[in-house]
Each structure stands twice: as structure tokens, then as C-alpha cells.
Coordinates of C-alpha atoms and ligand atoms in Angstrom, one line a residue:
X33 CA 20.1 85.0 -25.4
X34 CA 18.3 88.1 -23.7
X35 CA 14.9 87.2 -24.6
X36 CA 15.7 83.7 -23.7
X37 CA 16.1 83.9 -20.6
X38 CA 13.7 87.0 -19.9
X39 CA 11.1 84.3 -21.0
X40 CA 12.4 81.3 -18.7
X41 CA 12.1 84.2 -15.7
X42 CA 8.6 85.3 -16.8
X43 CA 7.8 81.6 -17.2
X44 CA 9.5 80.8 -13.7
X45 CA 7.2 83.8 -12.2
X46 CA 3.8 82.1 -13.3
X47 CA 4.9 79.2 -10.4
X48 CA 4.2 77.0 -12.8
X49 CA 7.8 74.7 -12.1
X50 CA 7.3 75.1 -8.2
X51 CA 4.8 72.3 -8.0
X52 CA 6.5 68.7 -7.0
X53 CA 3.5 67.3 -10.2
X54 CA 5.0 69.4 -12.6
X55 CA 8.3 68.8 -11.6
X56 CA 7.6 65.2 -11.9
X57 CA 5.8 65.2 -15.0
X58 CA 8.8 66.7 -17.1
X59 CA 11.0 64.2 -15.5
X60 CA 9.0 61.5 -16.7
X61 CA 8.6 63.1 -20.1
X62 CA 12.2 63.4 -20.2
X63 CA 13.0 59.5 -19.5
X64 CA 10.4 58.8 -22.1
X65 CA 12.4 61.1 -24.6
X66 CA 15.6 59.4 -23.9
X67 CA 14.2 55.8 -24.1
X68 CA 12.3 56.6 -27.3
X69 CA 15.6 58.1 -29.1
X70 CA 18.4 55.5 -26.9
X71 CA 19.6 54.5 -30.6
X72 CA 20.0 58.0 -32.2
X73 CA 22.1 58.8 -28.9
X74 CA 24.4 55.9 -29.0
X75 CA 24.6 56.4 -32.9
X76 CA 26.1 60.2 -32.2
X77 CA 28.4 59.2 -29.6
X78 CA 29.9 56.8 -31.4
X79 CA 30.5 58.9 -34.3
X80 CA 32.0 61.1 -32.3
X81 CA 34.6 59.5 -31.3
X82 CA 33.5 55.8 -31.2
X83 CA 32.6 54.6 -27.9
X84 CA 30.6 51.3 -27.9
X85 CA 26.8 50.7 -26.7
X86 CA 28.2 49.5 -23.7
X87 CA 30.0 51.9 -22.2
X88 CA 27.7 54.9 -23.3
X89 CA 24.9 52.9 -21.6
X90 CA 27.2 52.1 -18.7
X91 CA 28.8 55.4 -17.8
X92 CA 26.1 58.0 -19.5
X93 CA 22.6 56.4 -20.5
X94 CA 21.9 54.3 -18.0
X95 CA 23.1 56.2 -15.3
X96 CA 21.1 59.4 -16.3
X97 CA 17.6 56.3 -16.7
X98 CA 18.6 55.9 -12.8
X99 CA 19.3 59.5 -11.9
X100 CA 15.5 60.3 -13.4
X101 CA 14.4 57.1 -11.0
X102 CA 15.8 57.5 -8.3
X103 CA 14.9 61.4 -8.3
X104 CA 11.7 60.4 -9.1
X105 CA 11.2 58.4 -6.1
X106 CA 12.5 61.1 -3.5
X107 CA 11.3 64.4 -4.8
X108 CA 8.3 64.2 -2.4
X109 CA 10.9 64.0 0.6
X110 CA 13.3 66.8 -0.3
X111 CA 10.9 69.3 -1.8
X112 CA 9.2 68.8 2.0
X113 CA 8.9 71.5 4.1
X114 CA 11.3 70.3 7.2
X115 CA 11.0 71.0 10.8
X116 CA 13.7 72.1 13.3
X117 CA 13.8 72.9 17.0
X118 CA 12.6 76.0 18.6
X119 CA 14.7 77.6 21.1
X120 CA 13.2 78.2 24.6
X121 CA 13.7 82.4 23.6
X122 CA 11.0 81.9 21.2
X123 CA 8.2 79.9 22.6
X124 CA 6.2 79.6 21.7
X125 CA 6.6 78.8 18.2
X126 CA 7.4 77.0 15.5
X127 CA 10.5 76.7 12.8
X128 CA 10.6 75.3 9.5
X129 CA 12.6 75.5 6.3
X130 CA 11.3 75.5 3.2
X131 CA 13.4 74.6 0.0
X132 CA 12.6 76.9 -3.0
X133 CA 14.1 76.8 -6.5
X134 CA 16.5 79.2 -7.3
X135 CA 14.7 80.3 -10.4
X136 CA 16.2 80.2 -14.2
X137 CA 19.4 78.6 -14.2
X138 CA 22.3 77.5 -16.8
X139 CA 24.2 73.9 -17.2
X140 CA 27.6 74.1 -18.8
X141 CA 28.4 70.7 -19.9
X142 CA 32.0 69.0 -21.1
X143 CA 32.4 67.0 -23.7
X144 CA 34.3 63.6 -22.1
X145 CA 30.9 62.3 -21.0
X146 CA 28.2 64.7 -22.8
X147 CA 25.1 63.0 -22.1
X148 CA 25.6 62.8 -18.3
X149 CA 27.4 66.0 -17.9
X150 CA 24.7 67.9 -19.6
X151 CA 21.4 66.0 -18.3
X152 CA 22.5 65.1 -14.6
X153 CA 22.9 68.4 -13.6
X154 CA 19.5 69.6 -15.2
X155 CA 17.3 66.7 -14.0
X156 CA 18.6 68.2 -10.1
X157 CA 17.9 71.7 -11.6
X158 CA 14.6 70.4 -12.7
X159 CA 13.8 68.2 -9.5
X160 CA 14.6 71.7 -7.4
X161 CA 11.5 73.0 -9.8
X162 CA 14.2 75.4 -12.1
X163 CA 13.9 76.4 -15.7
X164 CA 16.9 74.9 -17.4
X165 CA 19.1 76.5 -19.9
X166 CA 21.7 73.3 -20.8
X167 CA 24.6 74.4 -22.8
X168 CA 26.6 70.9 -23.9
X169 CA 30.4 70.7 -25.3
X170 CA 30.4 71.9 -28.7
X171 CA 33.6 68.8 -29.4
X172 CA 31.6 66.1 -29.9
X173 CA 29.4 68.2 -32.4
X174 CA 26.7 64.8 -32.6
X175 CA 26.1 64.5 -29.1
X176 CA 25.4 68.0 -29.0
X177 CA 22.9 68.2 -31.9
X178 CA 20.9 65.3 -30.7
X179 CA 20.6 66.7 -27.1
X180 CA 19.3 69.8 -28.5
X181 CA 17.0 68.0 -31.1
X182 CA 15.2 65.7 -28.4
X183 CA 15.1 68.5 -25.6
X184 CA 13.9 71.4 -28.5
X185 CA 11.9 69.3 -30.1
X186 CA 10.2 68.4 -26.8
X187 CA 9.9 70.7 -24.5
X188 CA 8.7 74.0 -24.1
X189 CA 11.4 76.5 -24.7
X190 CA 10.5 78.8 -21.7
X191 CA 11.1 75.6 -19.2
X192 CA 14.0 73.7 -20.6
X193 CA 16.3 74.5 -24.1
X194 CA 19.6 73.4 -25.0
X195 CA 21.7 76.4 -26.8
X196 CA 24.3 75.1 -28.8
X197 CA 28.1 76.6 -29.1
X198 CA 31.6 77.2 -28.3
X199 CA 33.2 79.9 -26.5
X200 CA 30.8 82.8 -28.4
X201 CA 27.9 81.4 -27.4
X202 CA 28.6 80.7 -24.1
X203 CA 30.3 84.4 -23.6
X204 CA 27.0 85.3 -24.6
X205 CA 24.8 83.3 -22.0
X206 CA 27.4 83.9 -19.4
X207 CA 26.8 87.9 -19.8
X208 CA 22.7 87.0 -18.5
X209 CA 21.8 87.2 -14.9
X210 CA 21.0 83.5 -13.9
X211 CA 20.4 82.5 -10.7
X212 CA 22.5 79.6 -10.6
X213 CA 25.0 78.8 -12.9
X214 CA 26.4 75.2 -12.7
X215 CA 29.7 74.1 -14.6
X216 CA 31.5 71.4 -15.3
X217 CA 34.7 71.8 -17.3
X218 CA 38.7 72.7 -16.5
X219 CA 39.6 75.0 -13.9
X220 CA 40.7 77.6 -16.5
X221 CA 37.5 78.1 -17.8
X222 CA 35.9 78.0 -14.4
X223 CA 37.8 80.9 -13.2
X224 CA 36.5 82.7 -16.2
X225 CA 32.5 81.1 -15.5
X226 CA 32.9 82.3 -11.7
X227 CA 34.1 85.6 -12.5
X228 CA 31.4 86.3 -15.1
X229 CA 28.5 84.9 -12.3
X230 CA 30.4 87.2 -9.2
X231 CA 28.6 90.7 -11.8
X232 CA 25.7 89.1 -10.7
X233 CA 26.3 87.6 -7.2
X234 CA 25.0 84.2 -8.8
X235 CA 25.9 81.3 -7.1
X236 CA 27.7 78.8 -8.9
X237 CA 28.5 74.8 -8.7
X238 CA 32.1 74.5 -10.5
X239 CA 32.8 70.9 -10.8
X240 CA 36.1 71.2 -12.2
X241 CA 39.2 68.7 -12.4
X242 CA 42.8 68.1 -12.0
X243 CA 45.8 65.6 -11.2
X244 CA 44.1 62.7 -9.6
X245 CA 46.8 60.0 -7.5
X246 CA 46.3 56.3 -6.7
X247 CA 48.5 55.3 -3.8
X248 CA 49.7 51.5 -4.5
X249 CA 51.2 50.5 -1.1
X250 CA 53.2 47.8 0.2
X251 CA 49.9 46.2 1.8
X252 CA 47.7 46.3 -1.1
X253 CA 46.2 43.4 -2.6
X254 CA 48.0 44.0 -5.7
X255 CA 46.6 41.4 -8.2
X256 CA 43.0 43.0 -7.5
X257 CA 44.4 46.6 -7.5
X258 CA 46.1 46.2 -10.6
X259 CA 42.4 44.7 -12.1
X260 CA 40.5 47.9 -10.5
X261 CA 43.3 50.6 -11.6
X262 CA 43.6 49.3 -15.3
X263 CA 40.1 49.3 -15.7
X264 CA 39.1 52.6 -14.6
X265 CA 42.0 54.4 -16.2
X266 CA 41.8 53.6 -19.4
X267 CA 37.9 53.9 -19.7
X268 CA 36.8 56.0 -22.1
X269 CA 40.4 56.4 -23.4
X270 CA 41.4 58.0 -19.9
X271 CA 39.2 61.1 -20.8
X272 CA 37.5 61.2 -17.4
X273 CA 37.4 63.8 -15.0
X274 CA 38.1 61.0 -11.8
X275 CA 40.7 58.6 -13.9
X276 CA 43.7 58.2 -11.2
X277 CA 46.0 60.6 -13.5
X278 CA 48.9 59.1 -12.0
X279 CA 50.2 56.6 -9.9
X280 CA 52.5 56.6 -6.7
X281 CA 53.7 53.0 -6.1
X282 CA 55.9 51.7 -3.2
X283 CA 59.4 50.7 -4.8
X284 CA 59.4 47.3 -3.4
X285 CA 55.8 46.2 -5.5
X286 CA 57.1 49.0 -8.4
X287 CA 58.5 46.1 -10.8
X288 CA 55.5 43.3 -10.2
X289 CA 53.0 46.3 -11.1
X290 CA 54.1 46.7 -14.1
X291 CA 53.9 43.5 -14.9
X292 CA 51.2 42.7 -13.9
X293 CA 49.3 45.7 -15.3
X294 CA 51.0 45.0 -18.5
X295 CA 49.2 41.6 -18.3
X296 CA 45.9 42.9 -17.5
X297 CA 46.3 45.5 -20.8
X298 CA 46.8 42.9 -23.0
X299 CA 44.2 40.6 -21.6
X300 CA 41.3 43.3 -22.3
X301 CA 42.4 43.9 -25.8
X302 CA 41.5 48.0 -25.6
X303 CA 40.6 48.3 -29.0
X304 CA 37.5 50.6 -30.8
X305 CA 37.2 47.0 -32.7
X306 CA 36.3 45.7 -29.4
X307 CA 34.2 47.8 -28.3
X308 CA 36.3 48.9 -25.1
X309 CA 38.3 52.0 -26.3
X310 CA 37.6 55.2 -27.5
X311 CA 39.3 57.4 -29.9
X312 CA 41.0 60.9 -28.3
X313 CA 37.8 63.7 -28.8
X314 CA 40.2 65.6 -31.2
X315 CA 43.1 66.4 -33.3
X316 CA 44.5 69.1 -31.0
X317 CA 44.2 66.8 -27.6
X318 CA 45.9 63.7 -29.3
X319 CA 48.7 66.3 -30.2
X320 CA 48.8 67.0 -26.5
X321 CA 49.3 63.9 -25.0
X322 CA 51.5 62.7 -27.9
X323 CA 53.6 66.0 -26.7
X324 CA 53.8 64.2 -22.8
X325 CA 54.9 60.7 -24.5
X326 CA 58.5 60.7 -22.9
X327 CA 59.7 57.6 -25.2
X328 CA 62.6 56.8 -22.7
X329 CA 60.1 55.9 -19.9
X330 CA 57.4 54.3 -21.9
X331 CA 57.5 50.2 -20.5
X332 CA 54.0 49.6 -21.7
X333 CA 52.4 50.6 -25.1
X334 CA 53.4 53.9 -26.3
X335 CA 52.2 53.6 -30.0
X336 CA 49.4 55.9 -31.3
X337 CA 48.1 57.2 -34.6
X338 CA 47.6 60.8 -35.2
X339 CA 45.4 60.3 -37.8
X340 CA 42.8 58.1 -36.5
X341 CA 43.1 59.5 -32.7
X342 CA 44.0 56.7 -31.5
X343 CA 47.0 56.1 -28.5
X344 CA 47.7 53.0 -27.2
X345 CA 47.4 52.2 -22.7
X346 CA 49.8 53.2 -22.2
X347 CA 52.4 53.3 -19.1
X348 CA 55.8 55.9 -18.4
X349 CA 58.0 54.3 -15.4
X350 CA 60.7 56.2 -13.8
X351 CA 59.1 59.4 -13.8
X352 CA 60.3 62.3 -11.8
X353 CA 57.8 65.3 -10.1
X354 CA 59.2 68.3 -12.7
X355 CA 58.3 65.7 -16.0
X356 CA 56.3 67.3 -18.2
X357 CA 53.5 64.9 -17.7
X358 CA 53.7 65.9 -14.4
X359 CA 52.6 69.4 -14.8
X360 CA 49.4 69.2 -16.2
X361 CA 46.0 66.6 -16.2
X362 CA 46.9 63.8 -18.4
X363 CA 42.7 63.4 -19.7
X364 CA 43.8 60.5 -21.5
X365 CA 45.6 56.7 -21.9
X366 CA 49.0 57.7 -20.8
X367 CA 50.1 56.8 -17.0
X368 CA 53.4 57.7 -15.3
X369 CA 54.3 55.9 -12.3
X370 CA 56.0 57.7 -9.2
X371 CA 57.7 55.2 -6.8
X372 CA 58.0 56.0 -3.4
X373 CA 59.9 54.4 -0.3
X374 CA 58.2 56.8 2.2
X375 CA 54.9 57.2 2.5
X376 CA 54.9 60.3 4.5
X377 CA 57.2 61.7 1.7
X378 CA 55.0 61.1 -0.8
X379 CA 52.0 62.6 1.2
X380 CA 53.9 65.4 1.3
X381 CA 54.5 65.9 -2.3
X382 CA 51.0 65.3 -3.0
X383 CA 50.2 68.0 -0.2
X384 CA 52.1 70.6 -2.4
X385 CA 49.8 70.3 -5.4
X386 CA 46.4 71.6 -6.0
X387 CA 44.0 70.0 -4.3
X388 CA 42.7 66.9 -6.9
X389 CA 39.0 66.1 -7.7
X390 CA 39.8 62.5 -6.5
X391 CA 42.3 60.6 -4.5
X392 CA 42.6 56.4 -4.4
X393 CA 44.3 54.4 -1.8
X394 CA 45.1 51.3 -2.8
X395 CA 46.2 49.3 1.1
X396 CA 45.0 46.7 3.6
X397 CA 46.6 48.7 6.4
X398 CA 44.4 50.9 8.3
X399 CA 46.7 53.7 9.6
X400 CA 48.2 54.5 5.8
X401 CA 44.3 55.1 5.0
X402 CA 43.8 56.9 8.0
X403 CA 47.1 58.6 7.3
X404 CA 46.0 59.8 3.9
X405 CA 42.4 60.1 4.1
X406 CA 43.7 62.5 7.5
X407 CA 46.1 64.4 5.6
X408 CA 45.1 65.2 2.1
X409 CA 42.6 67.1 1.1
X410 CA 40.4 66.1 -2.2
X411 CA 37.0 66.2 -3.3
X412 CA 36.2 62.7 -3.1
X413 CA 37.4 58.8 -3.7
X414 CA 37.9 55.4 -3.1
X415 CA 39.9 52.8 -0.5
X416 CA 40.7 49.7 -2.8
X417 CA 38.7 50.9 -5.8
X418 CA 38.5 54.1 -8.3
X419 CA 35.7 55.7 -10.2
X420 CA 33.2 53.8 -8.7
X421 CA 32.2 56.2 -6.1
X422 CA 30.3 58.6 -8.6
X423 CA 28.0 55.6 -9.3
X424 CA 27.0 56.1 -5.7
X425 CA 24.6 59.1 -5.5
X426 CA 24.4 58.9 -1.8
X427 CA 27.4 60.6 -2.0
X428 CA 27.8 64.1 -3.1
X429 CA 30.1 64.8 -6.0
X430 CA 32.3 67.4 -6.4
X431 CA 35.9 69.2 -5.7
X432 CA 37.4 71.3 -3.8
X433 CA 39.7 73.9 -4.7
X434 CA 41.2 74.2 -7.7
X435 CA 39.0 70.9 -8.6
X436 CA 35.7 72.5 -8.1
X437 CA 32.8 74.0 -5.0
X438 CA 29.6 72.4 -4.4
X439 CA 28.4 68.9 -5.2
X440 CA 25.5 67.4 -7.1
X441 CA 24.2 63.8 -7.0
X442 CA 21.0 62.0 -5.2
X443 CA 20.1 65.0 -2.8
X444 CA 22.8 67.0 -3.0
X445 CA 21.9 68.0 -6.2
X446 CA 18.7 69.0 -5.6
X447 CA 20.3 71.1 -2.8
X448 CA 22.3 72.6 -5.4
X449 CA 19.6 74.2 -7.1
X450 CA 17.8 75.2 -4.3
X451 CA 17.5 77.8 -1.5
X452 CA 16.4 77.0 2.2
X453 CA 14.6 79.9 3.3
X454 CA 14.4 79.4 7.5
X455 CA 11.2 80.4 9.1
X456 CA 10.1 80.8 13.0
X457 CA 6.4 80.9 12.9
X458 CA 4.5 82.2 16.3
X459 CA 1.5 82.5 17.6
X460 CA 0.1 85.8 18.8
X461 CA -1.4 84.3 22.0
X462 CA 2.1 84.7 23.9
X463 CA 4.6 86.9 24.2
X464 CA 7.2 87.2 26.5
X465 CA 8.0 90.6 27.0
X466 CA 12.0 90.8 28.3
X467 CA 13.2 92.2 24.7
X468 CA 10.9 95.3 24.9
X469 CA 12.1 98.1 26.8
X470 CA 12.3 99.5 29.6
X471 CA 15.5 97.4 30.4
X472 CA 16.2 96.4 33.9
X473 CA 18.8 94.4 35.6
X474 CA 15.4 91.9 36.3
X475 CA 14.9 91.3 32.7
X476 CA 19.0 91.1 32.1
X477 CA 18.8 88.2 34.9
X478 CA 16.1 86.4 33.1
X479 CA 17.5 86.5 29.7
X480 CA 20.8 85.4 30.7
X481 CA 18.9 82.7 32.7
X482 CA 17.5 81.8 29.1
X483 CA 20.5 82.1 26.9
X484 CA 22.0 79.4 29.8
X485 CA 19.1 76.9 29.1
X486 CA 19.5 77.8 25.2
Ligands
LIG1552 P1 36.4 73.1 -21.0 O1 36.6 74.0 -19.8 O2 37.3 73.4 -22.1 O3 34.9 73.3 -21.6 C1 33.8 73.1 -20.7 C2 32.7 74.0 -21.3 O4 33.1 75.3 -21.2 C3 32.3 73.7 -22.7 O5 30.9 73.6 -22.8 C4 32.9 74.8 -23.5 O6 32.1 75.2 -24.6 C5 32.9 76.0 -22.5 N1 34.0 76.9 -22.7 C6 35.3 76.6 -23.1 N2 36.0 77.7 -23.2 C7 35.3 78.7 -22.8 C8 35.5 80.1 -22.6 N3 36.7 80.7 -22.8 N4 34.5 80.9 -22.1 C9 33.3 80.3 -21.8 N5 33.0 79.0 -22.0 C10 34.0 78.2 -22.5 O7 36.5 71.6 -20.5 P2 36.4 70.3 -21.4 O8 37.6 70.2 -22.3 O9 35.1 70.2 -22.0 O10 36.5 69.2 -20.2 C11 37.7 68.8 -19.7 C12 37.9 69.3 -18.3 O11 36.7 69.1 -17.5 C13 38.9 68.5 -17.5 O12 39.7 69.3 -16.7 C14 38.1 67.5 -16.7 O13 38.8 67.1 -15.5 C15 37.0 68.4 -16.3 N6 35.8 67.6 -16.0 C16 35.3 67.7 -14.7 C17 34.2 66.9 -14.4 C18 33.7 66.9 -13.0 O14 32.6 66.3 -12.8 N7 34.3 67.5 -12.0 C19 33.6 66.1 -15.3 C20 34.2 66.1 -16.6 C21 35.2 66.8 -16.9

């Protein structure tokens, strides 16, 4: 690991990534690796834990194909030097800032979505003109061989490698100075990734996760809520960092949401036959949420098998705040339904809990959105609609407290892997001598005259 990354910093020193070309170059070269091996990918995903063509392309391959276009097609602008104002103190001069890479930097990925998790966050790293050391989830064990087959076999070592492993492994990369460490995993092991980055006052993105709610209101329209909520919680099994976790439902629409989502289960058929369901990524997690299955409060689905990791969509009603599937994120097909009769009330509940990754209101009536989107604090989300604003990269991803610091996505990501060093640049034609000494009362009247005009 030592001489690993002593070679990405000697390789960093030569300049060689700082040029927008080269950066450009390997992102092309990395679109054509991923193209040219599409079928190998899908192959190991789907071993491990048998999600379909679709949905890999959908929710991983396809969306790392548009990351690598779209970054493609704005590099130019945010590697620019930008210009700001220059105060009337300074004139005459003038100020810039200049984005820089950090230098050699690691990518922790999890293992719900291991393609994007792992590559997103190094094509930003890459675009920001970074060596890239990309460490994936070690659960899905084919994913992570084939993402260090075509990135080893590929590229050049000293610019971008994938290190495979577990807990060892990563101990051991986490003990090198970096300077920029960017995670994505549970807030557990993100304490331990921040504390081992503070020895080295590395900054770190920690995009983390947590107990997401949906708000179903009175106002909602339900038929389509139920259709947008259905679909994005039982994607990929529910093992997704943004799935509403659980939902808070107005008593008085309580009974017709069940139904209807009931409906809406059954009409899409989640099966791994079909193509639309994944298995749980191992033995020890589909123990875990078969330990939260409160048989009582199950009203839809509720069957599983240990054996093939499979558990059905599966919906709790009735449950109370101090359940046990209350206390922990759910990351995976099992939904327990708060009803509320007082907004505020609920708000209030929600306010007592970490602060989530995401938060989903579900209304037509503009002061509960403005009410919640007011109140709550969350990393990011959606009015009328869930998941779908990661697809956005406008908008910067990421949490906030106990869900995470910093964001990636579009530009935000290269931000992440970069530093803006300010500069004033003057002329030596001028100068305008009040800050020299000797002071007088003169020059105090003139610069307060300036710091008035700003
Ligand atoms: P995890 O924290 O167990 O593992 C993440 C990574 O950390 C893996 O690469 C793993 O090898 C490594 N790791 C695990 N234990 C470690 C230790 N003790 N020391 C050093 N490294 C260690 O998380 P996971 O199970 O892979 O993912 C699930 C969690 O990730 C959920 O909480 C989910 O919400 C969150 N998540 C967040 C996002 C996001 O974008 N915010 C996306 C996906 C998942």
C-alpha cells in the first residue's frame, strides 16, 4: 500500500494529470473500457446477487456512460481559471481562482450499487486531474474482481488501480496519507474513515446513510404516489442508500394506501424471474431484516427464503416509533407505515432523529411542503417523487449529519476533488501608499473612507 501510493504522489508530481487533455483522454479511455466489457459487468452483477440487464444499465451502467459525457463536455469550464471582483483597496489589480487537484486520492465504494459507487466518485477525482486509488465492496466479490480486471488491466497503476478487500485491506490504505479520501458506506464505518483521515488533516467526502421518510399527506395525489413510492422502494430489493425507509401516512388515506400499494406490488410481479428484483447481498443481511419482520403488522407480503435470499415487498402497518424496525435503516424490501393525524406532530418526531440522507413529501398543498422543506433538515429529496433526484447531476449529492458532508455529482464533484487557490494579481505601476507607515489620522480618514466604498 506504501509504495502504492508513494508512486501515485511521485506520478502526481511529474504534472502529468493536471492537464484538462490528459484528464480527458483517460476519461475517454475509461468509457471505451466499460463499453468494450458492458457484458462481463452485467454477467458479475448478476451473479452476485441477480439483478437484471435492466436495472444494472438503468441505475449503474448507464448512468456512469452519462457521468463520463456529461463530464466530458464541461471539464473545459470548471478546470477554468475564474475571475472575481477586486476591491477598490487593491486597485489596481486583478483576482482569480484557480482550481487545482488535490493530489492522490482514495474511493471507498459500497456494495448496494458497486459500479456507480466506485466509478462516479473516481471519474470527478479524475475530471479534478487526481490519481485514483478506488477501493470497491468486497460483498459482491464479482463486481469487485471485474472492476479491478478492466481498470488493472488498463491503466497505468501510478494514475488509477483498484485494491481489492475487506476491512484489512482497507485498514491498511486508510493508515496512508491521501489527500482526499472520499467514502461512501454506513455512518459507523465513516466515523472510523474520518477519524483515520483527521492523523492526516485529509479532507474527506462521507456520503453516508440513514432512515429516509416519505410524508403521504391528506392532499397527495395518492394513486400516482402510491405508483412513485412502490417503485423506488423496492428497487434493487430496497438496498439503496435514498429508498424512503419508512413511511408516515395521514390516518384518513392510511387504509386506501395499503390497498392500493398492495395492488401496485402485485401488478409488477417483483420477481428475479422477472427481471425486477434482486436477491438480499448476503446471508447475514437477510438474517437482519428477517430479525425486523414483526409478523403481527405484516398486511402485505412477508414471506422470504433464507436460503435463496430472497424476501418478499413487503409492508408492516401499525407500527409504533420504539419498533425495532424503527431503530435502525431497513436497506431492504420491508416498509413500516407510521400514520399520523398531525402533521406538525410528525415533523416533530422526525426532527428528533438523525438527520436522514433523504426526505420525500408526497402533497399538493404548498404550505405542508413549505412546512417541511422549512423545518427538517436532510441531505436532499423530492416533492411528489423519490430517488429520482440523484439522476439529476445539477444537483449535488450528499448528506448531512449523521448521513454524510460534502456532495459529488455534475460539478460538485469536481469541486470535491479539488482546491481553489484565490489569487490578487497587481501590477507594480501603482501603489497606494496608506498601509505603510508612518500612520496618521490623514491616512486613517482615507482608509476608512475606502473600507465605506468597499
Ligand atoms: P459499509 O460501511 O459496511 O462498507 C463500506 C465500505 O467500507 C466497504 O468498501 C467496506 O469494505 C469498507 N469497510 C467496512 N468496514 C470497515 C472497517 N471497519 N474499516 C474500514 N473499512 C471498512 O457499508 P455497506 O454495507 O457497503 O453499505 C451500506 C451503507 O452505505 C448504508 O448505510 C447505505 O445507506 C450507505 N450508502 C450510502 C450511499 C450514499 O451515496 N450516501 C450510497 C450507498 C450506500
Amino acid at each position: 500500500m506504501n509504495s502504492l501510493v508513494e508512486n501515485q504522489r511521485k506520478f502526481f508530481l511529474t504534472n502529468a494529470t493536471k492537464s484538462v487533455a490528459f484528464r480527458k483522454s483517460q476519461l475517454k479511455k475509461l468509457k471505451q473500457v466499460i463499453l468494450e466489457n458492458e457484458a462481463a459487468l452485467h454477467k458479475a452483477i448478476y451473479d452476485d446477487f441477480k439483478k437484471s440487464e435492466f436495472e444494472c444499465y438503468a441505475t449503474e451502467i448507464g448512468l456512469v456512460l452519462k457521468d463520463i459525457t456529461d463530464t466530458l463536455s464541461h471539464v473545459d469550464d470548471w478546470a477554468k481559471t475564474k475571475r472575481v471582483q477586486t476591491n477598490l483597496i487593491n486597485f489596481p489589480a486583478s483576482s482569480y481562482v484557480v482550481p487545482e487537484p488535490l493530489g492522490v486520492t482514495l474511493v471507498i465504494g459500497a456494495w448496494n450499487y458497486p459500479y456507480l459507487l466506485s466509478l462516479a466518485p473516481a471519474i470527478a477525482a479524475m475530471a479534478a486531474g487526481n490519481t485514483v486509488v478506488i477501493k470497491p465492496s468486497e460483498l459482491p466479490a464479482n463486481t469487485s474482481r471485474i472492476i479491478a480486471k478492466i481498470i488493472n488491466q488498463n491503466f497505468d497503476a501510478n494514475y488509477l488501480t483498484v485494491v481489492e478487500g475487506a476491512v484489512n485491506e482497507t485498514t491498511q490504505l486508510l493508515e496512508q496519507k491521501w489527500d482526499k479520501i472520499f467514502f461512501t458506506g454506513s455512518t459507523k464505518v465513516g466515523k472510523i474513515v474520518a477519524a483515520a483521515a483527521a492523523k492526516n488533516l485529509t479532507p474527506v467526502t462521507l456520503e453516508l446513510g440513514g432512515k429516509s421518510p416519505a410524508f403521504v399527506t391528506e392532499s397527495c395525489h395518492l394513486k400516482m404516489t402510491v405508483k412513485r413510492l412502490v417503485w423506488s422502494k423496492f428497487l434493487n430489493a430496497g438496498q439503496t442508500c435514498i429508498a424512503p425507509d419508512y413511511l408516515l401516512v395521514h390516518e384518513s388515506i392510511h387504509q386506501k394506501f395499503i390497498e392500493l400499494a398492495k395492488a401496485e406490488i402485485e401488478k409488477a410481479k417483483y420477481s428475479t424471474e422477472n427481471n425486477n428484483y434482486t436477491q438480499i447481498i448476503d446471508e447475514r443481511n437477510t438474517q437482519r431484516l428477517v430479525a425486523m419482520l414483526d409478523m403481527k403488522k405484516v398486511v402485505v407480503g412477508g414471506h422470504y427464503d433464507l436460503a435463496t435470499r430472497h424476501i418478499e415487498p413487503t409492508i408492516l402497518s401499525g407500527v409504533a416509533w420504539t419498533d425495532a424496525i424503527m431503530q435502525q435503516e431497513i436497506f431492504g424490501p420491508i416498509w413500516p407505515i407510521l400514520s399520523y393525524s398531525n402533521l406538525q406532530e410528525a415533523i416533530e418526531k422526525v426532527k428528533q432523529l438523525p438527520k436522514p440522507l433523504s426526505c420525500y413529501v408526497y402533497t399538493n398543498n404548498r404550505s405542508e411542503k413549505k412546512k417541511i422543506l422549512d423545518e427538517l433538515s436532510f441531505g436532499g429529496g423530492c416533492i411528489n417523487d423519490s430517488i429520482m433526484h440523484i439522476s439529476n447531476s445539477h444537483l449535488p449529492f450528499g448528506g448531512v449529519g449523521d448521513s454524510g458532508m460534502g456532495t459529488y455529482h455534475g460539478e460538485a464533484g469536481f469541486k470535491a476533488f479539488s482546491h481553489y487557490k484565490s489569487i490578487l494579481d497587481k501590477p507594480t505601476w501603482f501603489e497606494l501608499n496608506i498601509k505603510y507607515p508612518a500612520y496618521s489620522s490623514f491616512k486613517l480618514k482615507v482608509l476608512k473612507h475606502f473600507i465605506k466604498l468597499g
